[in-house]
Coordinates of C-alpha atoms in Angstrom, one line a residue:
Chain A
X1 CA 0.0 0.0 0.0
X2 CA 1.3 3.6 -0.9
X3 CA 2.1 5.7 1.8
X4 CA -0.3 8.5 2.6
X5 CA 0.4 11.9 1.0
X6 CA 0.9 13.7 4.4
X7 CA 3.4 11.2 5.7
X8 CA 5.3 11.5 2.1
X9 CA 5.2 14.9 2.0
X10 CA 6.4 15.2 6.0
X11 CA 9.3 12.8 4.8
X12 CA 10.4 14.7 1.9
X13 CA 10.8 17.8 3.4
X14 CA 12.4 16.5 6.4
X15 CA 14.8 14.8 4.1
X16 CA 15.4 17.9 1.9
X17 CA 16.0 19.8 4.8
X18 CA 13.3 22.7 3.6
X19 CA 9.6 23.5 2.8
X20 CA 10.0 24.7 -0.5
X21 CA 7.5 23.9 -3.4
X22 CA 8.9 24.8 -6.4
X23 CA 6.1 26.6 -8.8
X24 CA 7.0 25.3 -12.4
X25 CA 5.0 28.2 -14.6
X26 CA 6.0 28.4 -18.4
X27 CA 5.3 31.9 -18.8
X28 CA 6.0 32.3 -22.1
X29 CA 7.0 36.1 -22.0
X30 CA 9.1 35.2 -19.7
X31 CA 11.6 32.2 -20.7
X32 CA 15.3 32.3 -21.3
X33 CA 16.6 31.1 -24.4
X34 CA 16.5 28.9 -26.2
X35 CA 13.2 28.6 -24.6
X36 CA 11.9 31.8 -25.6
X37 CA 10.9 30.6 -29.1
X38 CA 7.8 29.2 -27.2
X39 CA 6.0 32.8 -27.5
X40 CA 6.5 32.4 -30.8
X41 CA 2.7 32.3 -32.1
X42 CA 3.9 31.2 -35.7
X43 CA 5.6 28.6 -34.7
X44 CA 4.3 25.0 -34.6
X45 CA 2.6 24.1 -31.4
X46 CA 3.9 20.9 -30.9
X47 CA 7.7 22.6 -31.1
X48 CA 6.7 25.4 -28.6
X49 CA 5.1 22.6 -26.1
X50 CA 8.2 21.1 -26.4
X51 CA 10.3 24.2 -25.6
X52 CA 7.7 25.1 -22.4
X53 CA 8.6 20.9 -21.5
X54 CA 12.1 21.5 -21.6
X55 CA 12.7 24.1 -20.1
X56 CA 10.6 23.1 -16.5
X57 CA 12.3 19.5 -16.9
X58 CA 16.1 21.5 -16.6
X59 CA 14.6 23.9 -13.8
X60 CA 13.3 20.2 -12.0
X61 CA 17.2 19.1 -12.6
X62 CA 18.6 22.2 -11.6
X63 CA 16.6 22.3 -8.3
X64 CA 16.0 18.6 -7.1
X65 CA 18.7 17.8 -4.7
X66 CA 17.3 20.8 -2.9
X67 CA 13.6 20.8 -2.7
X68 CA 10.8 18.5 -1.9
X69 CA 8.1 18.8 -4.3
X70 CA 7.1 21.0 -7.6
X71 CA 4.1 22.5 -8.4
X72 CA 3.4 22.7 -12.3
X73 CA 0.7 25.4 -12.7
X74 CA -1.6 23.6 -15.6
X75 CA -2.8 26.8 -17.2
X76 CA 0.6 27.7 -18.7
X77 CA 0.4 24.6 -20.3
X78 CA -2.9 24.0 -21.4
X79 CA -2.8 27.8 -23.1
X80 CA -0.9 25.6 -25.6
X81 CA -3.9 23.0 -26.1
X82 CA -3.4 19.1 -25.7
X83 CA 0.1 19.5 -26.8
X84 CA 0.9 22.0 -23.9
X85 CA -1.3 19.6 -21.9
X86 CA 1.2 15.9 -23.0
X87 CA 4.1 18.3 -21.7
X88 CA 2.8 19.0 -18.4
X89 CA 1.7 15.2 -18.2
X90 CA 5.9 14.9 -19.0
X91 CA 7.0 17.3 -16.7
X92 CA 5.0 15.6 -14.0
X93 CA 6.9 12.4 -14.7
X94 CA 10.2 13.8 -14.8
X95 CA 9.7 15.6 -11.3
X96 CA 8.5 12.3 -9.8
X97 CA 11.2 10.2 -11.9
X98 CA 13.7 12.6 -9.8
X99 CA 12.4 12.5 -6.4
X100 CA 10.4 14.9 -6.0
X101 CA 6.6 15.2 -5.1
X102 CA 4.4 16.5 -7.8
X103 CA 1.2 19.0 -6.6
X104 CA -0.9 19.8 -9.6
X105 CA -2.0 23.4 -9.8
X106 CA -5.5 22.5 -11.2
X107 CA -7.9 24.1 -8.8
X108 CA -10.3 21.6 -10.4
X109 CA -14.1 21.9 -8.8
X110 CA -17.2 19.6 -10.0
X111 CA -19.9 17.6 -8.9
X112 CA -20.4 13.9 -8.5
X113 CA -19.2 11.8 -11.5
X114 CA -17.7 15.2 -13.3
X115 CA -15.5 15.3 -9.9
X116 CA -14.7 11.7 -10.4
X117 CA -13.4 12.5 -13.9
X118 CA -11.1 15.1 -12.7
X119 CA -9.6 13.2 -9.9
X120 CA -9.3 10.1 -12.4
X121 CA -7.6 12.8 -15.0
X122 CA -4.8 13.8 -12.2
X123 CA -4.6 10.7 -9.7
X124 CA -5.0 7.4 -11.7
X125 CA -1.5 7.3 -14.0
X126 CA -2.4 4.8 -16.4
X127 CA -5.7 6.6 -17.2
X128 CA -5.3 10.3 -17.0
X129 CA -3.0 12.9 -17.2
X130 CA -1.7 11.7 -14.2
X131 CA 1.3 11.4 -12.2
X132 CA 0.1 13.8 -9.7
X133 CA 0.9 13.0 -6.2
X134 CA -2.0 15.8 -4.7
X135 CA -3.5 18.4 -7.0
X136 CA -5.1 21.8 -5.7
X137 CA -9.1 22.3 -5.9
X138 CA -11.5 25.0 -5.8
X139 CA -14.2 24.6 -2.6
X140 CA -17.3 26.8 -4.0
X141 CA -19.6 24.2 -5.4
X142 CA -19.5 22.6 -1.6
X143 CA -18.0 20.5 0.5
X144 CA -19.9 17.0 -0.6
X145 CA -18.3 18.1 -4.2
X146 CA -15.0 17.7 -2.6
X147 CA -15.3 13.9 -1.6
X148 CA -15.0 12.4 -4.7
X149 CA -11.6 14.1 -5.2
X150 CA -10.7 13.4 -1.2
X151 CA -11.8 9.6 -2.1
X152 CA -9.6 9.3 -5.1
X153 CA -6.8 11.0 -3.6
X154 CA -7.2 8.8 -0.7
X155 CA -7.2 5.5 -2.8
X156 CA -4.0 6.4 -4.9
X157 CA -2.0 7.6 -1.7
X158 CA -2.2 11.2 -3.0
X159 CA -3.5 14.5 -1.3
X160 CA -5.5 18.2 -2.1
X161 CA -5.0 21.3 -1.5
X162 CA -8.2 23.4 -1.0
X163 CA -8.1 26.7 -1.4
X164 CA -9.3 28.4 1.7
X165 CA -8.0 31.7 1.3
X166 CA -6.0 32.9 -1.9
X167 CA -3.0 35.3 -2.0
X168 CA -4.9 37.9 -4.6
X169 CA -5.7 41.1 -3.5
X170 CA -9.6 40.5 -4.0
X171 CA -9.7 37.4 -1.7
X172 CA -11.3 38.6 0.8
X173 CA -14.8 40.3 -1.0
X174 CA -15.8 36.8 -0.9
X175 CA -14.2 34.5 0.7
X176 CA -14.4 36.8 3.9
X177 CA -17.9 37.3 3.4
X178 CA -19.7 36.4 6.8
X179 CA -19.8 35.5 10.3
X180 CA -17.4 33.6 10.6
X181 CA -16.4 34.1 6.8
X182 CA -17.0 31.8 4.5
X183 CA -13.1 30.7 4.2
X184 CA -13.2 29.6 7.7
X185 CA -16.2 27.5 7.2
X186 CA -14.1 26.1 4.0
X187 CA -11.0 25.4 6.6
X188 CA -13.4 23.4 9.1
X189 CA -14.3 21.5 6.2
X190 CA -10.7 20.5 5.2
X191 CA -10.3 20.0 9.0
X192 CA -13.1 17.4 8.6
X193 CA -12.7 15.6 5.2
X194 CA -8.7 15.0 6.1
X195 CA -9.7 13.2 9.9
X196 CA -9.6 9.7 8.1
X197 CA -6.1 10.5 6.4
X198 CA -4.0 10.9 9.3
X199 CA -0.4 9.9 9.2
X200 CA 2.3 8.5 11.6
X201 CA 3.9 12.1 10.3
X202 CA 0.9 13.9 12.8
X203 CA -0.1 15.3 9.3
X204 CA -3.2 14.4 7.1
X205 CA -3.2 14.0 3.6
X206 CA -6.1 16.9 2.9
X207 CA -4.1 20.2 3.2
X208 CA -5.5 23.3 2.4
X209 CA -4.4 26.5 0.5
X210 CA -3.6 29.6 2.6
X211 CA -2.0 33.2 1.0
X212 CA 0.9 34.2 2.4
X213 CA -0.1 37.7 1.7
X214 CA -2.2 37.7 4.7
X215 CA 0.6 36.6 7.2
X216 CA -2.1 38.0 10.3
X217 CA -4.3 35.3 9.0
X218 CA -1.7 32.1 8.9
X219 CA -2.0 31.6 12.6
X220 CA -6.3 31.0 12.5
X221 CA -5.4 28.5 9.7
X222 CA -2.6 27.0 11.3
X223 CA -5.1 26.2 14.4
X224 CA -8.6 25.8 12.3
X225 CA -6.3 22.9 10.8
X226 CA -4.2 21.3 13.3
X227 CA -3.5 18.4 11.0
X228 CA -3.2 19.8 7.5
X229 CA -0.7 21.3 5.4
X230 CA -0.8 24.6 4.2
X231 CA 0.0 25.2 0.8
X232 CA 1.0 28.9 0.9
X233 CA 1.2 31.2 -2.1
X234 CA 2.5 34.9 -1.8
X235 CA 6.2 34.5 -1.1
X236 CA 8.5 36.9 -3.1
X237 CA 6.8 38.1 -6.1
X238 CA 3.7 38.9 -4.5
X239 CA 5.4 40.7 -1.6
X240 CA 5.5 37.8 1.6
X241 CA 8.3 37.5 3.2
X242 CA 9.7 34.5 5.2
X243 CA 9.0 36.3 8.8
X244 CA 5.3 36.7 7.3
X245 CA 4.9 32.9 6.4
X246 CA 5.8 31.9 9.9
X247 CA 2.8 32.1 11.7
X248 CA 1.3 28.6 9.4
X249 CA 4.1 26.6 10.8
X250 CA 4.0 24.3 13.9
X251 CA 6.4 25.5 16.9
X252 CA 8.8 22.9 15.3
X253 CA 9.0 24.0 11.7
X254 CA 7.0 22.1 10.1
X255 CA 3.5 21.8 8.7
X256 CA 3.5 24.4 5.7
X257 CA 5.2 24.7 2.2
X258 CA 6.3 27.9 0.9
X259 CA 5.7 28.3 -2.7
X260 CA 7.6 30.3 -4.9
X261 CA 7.8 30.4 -8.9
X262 CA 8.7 33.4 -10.8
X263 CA 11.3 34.1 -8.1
X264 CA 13.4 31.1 -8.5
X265 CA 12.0 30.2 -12.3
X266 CA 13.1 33.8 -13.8
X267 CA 15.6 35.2 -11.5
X268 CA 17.8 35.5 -14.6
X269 CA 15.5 38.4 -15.6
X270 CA 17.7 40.5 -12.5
X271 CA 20.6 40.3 -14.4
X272 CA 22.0 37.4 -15.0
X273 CA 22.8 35.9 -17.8
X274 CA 22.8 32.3 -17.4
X275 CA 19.6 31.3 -15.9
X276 CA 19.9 27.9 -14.4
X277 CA 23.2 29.8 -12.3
X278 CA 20.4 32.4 -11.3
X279 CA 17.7 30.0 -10.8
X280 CA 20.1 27.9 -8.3
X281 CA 21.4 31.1 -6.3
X282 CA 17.9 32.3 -6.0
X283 CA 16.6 28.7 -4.6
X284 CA 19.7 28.8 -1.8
X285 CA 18.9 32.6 -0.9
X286 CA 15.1 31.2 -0.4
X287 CA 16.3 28.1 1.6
X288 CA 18.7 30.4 4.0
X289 CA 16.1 33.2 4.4
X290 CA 13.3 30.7 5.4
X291 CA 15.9 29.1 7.3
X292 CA 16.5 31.9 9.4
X293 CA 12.7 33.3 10.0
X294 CA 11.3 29.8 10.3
X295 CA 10.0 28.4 14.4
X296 CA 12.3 25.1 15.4
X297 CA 15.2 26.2 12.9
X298 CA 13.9 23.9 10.2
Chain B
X1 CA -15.6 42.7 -35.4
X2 CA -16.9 39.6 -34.2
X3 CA -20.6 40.1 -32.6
X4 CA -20.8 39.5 -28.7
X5 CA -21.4 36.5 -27.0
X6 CA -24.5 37.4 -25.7
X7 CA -26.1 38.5 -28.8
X8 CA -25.0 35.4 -31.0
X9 CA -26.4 33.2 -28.2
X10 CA -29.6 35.2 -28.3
X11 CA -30.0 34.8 -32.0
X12 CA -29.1 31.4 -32.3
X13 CA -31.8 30.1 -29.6
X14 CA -34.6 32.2 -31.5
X15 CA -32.9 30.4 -34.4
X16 CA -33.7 27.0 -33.3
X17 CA -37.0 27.8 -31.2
X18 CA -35.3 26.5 -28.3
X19 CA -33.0 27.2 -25.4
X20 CA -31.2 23.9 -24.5
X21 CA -27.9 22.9 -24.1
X22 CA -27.3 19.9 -25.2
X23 CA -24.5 18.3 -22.9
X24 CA -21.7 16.6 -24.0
X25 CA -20.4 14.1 -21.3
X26 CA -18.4 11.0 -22.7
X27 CA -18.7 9.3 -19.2
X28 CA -17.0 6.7 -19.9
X29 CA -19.2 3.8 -18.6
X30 CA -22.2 4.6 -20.6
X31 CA -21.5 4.8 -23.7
X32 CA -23.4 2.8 -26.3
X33 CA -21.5 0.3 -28.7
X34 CA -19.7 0.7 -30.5
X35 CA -18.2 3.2 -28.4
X36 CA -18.1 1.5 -25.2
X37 CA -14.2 0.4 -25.8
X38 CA -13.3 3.6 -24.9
X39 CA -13.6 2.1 -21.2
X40 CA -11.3 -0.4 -21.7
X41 CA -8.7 0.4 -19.6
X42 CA -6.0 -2.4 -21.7
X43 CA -6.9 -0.3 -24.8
X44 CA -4.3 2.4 -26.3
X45 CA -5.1 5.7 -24.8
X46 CA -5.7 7.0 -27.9
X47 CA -8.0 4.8 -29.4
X48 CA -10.0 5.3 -26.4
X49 CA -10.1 9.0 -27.0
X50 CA -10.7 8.9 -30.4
X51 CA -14.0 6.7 -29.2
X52 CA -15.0 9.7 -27.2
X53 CA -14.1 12.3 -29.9
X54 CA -16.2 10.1 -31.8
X55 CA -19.2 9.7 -29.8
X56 CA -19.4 13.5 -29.1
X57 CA -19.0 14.6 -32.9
X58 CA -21.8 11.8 -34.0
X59 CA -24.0 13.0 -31.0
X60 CA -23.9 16.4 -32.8
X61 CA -24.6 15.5 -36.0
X62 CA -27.9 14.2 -34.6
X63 CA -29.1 17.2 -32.6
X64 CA -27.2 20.2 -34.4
X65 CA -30.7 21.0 -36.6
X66 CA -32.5 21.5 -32.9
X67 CA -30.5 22.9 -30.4
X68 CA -28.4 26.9 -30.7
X69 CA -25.5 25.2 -28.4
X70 CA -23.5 22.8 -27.2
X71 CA -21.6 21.6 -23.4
X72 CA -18.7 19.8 -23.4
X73 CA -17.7 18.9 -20.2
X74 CA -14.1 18.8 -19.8
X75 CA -13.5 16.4 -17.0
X76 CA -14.8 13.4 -19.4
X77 CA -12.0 14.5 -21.4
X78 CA -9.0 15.1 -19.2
X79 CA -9.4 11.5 -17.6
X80 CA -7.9 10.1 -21.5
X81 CA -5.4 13.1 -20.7
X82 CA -3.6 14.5 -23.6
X83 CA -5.3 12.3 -25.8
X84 CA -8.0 13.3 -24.2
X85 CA -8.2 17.0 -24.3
X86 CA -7.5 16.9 -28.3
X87 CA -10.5 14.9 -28.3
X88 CA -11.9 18.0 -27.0
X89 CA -10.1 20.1 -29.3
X90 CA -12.0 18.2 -32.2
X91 CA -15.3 18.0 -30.5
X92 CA -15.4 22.0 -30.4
X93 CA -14.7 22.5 -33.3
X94 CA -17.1 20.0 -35.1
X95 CA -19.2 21.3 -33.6
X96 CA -19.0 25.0 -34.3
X97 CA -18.5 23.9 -38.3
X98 CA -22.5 22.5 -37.3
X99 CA -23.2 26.2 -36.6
X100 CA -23.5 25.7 -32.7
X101 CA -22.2 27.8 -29.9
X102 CA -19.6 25.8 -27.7
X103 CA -19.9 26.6 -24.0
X104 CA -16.8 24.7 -22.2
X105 CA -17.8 23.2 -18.9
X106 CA -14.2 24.1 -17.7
X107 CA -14.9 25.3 -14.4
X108 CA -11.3 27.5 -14.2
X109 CA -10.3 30.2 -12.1
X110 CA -7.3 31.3 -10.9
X111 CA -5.3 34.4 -10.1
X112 CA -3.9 37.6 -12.2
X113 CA -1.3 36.1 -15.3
X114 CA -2.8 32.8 -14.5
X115 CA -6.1 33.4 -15.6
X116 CA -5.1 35.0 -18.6
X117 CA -3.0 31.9 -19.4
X118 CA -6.6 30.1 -19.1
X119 CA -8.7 32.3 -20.8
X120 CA -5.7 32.1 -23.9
X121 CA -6.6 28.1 -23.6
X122 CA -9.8 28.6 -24.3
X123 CA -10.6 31.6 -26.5
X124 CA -7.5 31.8 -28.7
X125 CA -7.6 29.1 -31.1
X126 CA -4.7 29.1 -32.7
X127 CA -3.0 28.9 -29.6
X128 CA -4.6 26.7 -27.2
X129 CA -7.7 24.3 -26.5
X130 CA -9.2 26.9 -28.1
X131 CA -13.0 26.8 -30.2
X132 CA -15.2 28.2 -27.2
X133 CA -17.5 30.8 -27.6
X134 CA -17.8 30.8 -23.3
X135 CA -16.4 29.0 -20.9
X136 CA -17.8 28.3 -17.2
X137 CA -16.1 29.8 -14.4
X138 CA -15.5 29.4 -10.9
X139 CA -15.6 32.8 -8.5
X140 CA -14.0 31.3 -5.5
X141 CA -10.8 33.2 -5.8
X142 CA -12.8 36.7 -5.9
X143 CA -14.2 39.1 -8.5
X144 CA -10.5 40.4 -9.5
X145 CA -9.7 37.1 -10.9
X146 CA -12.7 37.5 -13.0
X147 CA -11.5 39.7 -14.9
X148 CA -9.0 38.8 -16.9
X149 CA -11.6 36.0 -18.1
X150 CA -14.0 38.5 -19.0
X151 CA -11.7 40.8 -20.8
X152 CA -10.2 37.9 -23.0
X153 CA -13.8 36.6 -23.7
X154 CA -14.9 40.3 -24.8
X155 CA -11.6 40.8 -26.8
X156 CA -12.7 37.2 -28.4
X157 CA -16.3 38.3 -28.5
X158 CA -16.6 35.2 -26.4
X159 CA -18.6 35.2 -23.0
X160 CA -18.4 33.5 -19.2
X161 CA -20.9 31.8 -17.2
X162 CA -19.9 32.4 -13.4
X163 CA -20.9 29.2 -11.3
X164 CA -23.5 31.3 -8.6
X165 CA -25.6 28.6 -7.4
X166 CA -25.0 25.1 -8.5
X167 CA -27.2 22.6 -8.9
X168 CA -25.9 19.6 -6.2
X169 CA -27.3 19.3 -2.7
X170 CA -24.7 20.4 -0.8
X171 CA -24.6 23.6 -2.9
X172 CA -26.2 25.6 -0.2
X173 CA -23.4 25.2 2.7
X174 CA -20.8 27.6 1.2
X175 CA -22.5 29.3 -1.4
X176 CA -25.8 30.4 0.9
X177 CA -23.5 31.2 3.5
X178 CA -23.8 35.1 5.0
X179 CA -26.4 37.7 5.0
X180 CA -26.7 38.2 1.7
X181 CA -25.7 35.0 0.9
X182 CA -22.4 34.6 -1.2
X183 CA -24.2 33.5 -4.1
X184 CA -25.4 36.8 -4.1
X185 CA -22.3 39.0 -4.0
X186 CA -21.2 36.7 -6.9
X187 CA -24.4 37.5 -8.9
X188 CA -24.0 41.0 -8.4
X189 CA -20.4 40.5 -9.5
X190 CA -21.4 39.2 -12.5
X191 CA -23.9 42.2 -13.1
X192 CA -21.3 44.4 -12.7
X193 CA -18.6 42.4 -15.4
X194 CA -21.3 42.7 -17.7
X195 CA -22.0 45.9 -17.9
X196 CA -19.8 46.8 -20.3
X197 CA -21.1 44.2 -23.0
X198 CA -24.6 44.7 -22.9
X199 CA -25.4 43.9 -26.8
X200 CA -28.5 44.7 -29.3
X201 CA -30.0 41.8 -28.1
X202 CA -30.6 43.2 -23.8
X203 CA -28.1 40.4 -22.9
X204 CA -24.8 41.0 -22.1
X205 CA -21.8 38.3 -22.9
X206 CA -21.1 37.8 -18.9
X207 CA -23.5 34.5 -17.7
X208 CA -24.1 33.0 -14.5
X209 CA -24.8 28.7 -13.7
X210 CA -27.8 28.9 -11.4
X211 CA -29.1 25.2 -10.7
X212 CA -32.8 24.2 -11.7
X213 CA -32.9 22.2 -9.1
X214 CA -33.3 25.2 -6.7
X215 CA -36.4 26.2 -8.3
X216 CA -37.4 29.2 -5.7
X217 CA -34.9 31.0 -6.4
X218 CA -34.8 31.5 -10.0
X219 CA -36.6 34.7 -9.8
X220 CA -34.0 35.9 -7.5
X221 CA -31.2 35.0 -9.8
X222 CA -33.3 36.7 -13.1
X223 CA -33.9 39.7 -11.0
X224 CA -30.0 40.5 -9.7
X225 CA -28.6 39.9 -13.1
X226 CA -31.2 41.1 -15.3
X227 CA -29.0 41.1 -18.4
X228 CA -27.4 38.3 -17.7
X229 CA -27.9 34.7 -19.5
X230 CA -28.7 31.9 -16.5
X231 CA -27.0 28.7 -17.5
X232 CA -29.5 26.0 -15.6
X233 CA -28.2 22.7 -15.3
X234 CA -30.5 20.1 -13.1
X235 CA -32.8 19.4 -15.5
X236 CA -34.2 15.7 -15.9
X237 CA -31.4 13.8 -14.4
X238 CA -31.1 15.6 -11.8
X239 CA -34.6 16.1 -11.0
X240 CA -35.9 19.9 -12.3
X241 CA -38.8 19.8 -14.6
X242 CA -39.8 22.4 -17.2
X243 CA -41.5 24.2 -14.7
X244 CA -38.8 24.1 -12.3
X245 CA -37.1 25.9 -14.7
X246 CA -39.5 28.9 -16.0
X247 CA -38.5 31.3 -13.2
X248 CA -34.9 32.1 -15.1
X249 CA -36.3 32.8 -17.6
X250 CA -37.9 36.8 -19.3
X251 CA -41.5 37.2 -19.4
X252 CA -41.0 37.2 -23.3
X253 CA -38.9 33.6 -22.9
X254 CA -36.1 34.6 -23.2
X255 CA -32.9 34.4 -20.8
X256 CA -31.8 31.1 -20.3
X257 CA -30.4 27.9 -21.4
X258 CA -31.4 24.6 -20.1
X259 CA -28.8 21.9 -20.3
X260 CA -29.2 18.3 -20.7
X261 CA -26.3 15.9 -20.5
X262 CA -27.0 12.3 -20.1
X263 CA -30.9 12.8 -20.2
X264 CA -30.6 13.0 -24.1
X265 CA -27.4 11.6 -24.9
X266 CA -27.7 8.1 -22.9
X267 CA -31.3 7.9 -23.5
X268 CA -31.0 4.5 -25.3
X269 CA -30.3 3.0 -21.6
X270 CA -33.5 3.4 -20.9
X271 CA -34.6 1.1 -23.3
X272 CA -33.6 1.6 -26.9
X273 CA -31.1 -0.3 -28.3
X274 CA -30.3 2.3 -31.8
X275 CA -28.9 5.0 -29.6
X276 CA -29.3 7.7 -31.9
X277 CA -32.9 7.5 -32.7
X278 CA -33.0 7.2 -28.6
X279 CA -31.3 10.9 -28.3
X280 CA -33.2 12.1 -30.9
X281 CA -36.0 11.6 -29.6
X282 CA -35.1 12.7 -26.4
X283 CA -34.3 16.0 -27.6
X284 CA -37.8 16.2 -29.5
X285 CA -39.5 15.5 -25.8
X286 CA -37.1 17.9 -23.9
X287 CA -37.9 20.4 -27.0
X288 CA -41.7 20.2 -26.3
X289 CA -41.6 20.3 -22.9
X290 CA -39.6 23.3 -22.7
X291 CA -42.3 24.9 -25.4
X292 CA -44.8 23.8 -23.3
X293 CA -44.5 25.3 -19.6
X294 CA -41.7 28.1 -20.6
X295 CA -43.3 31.7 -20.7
X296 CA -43.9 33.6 -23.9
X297 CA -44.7 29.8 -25.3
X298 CA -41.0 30.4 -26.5

């Protein structure tokens, strides 16, 4: 039997010695070269696919010995149809072939047998897309909408992410609305649906998405779900810094993952001119400033 | 210029004398021969895709005289993965060469360069999935990721349907939560994206999903966004009748679009044993029940 998500993902970052995720977004403005000739809108799609591929497998090889997991954000791919989508399903097998953990940036959200599909697309290998070891999901259709994908994640030893409350400046209109707010009702729900996933690790295998651009927040989330990772978005680019993301962690440094993309992905675009160098200085600066700000030292 | 969204839907259900959607959801298990290998799990992915593609394109052969639009829901796809999403691909655009309005069931949403990597997948064909004239939505992440959906769908003369109220039971827990309810900041929302497209025909190109199966509050839903198209799924399978359905809709008739999924295109389960003639006629009894209890006799 696989091990559960939670415990895998505890192990991995305990091994790696950090809570990074790595954010794998093909932005297509923004590759290097050779990669570049991916924004090239008369070229063939199959050859640009290729180029988007390529250029998140070297980042994977770049990066591996040093994070845990990747997170391959499927819209930058599938904005170059069913070929973009074959290279995502080949990134995803790279990153595992290395290692690493694989999270799915789907934010995927149906009902009954639709839900079944998705989960079938991302958690069943032989089938689907695939190779996902947990994939992030959107909670607004309701919380019965989000068994199917907790049961299928569940049978494959994978996890979710549900978004509770998003890094975006406009969260909070609705996802804050009420008494308690809506997001907290989302976070009891994730409290709930991972009870029957938890790990020797102390963790479950139902985590839940929290921005890091609301660090006052990370704290509620941290206690609304004792058991749960917290998938948090916001670091660097957006403006969150590593005293900011401390609050989601346990007193002994673990329980969260930091996410960070364009920062490590494009740090060439600062000046350097050989982007796997910057891309690797830019993943050490991140693992010694969370390092530093982080409760337990971890 | 290409003419909006709302006003080429607004034609083409005066067009064919009727407002349904006509599903497209290749589940996978219930498909007649001799498309019933694409559940094969030993089969070549592809072949088993193809067997979808298939069943989808034939499906619309059969119905295009009689219905202004089409679903296909992406899920059914994405389980084949790659394969399966160019299945997709094809299915959209056989079926706008049949003259019919594709509305993905896509369900995205996501944040700032994100969504507009999304709404490129979906409204820029020759770049990605492409061939949709709207695309469902999900508002979870707040009204500014909206945006960037609704600008590339006007810029595409495309249009959105924002999931407000779904249609399954547990819809109510999160979505009906708060006083308003969230449902109904969302439907304002979508009011307010559509301002700016109101078209020739009174509807604008920005849509909302509002479930038949929660027939009292229909009227609510017509009322908030009064220039808005409701997208209803629940009907038949799912338990709304004809009636359940005529609150969404204009005195004059006009205003909505009922979708039917398996009701029409797994009809011969119930009996038949041609499939086609079973979905045809189907569609004939959906067609005349709609007529029958809609206002306006539309």
């Amino acid at each position: 039997m696989t091990t559960p998500f939670g415990d895998r993902l505890a192990a991995a970052i305990s091994k790696k010695g950090t809570p990074i995720l790595l954010g794998l977004d093909p932005h297509l403005d923004l590759l290097p070269s050779p990669f570049d000739g991916a924004a090239d809108a008369h070229r063939d799609v199959n050859e640009r696919a290729e180029l988007i591929g390529d250029f998140c497998c070297q980042l994977v090889d770049v990066c591996a010995d040093r994070v845990p997991a990747v997170k391959p954000q499927s819209a930058f791919f599938e904005q170059l149809g069913s070929a973009g989508v074959a290279a995502f399903e080949r990134v995803c097998d790279h990153a595992r072939a290395a290692g690493l953990l694989v999270v799915g940036d789907v934010k995927r959200g149906d009902i009954a047998s639709t839900a079944d599909a998705y989960a079938r697309a991302f958690f069943d290998p032989p089938m689907g897309i695939g190779a996902c070891d947990a994939i992030t999901v959107s909670p607004y259709l309701g919380a019965d909408t989000l068994e199917p994908f907790a049961k299928a994640a569940k049978t494959a030893g994978g996890g979710l992410f549900v978004l509770v409350r998003t890094s975006n400046p406009g969260s909070g209109a609705w996802q804050g609305h009420g008494a308690p707010p809506v997001s907290e009702l989302v976070a009891a729900g994730v409290h709930a649906l991972g009870a029957d996933t938890l790990g020797a690790s102390g963790y479950s295998s139902i985590g839940a998405v929290c921005g890091a651009t609301h660090p006052d927040q990370l704290t509620t989330w941290r206690q609304l779900m004792p058991h749960a990772f917290l998938l948090l978005p916001g670091y660097g680019a957006q403006g969150a810094t590593a005293k900011d993301v401390s609050g989601a962690f346990r007193p002994d440094g673990t329980g969260a993952i930091v996410a960070s993309s364009r920062g490590i992905a494009f740090a060439y675009r600062t000046g350097h001119t050989d982007w796997k160098t910057a891309a690797s200085e830019a993943l050490d600066h991140m693992r010694s400033d969370l390092a530093g700000a982080l409760p337990g030292g971890a």
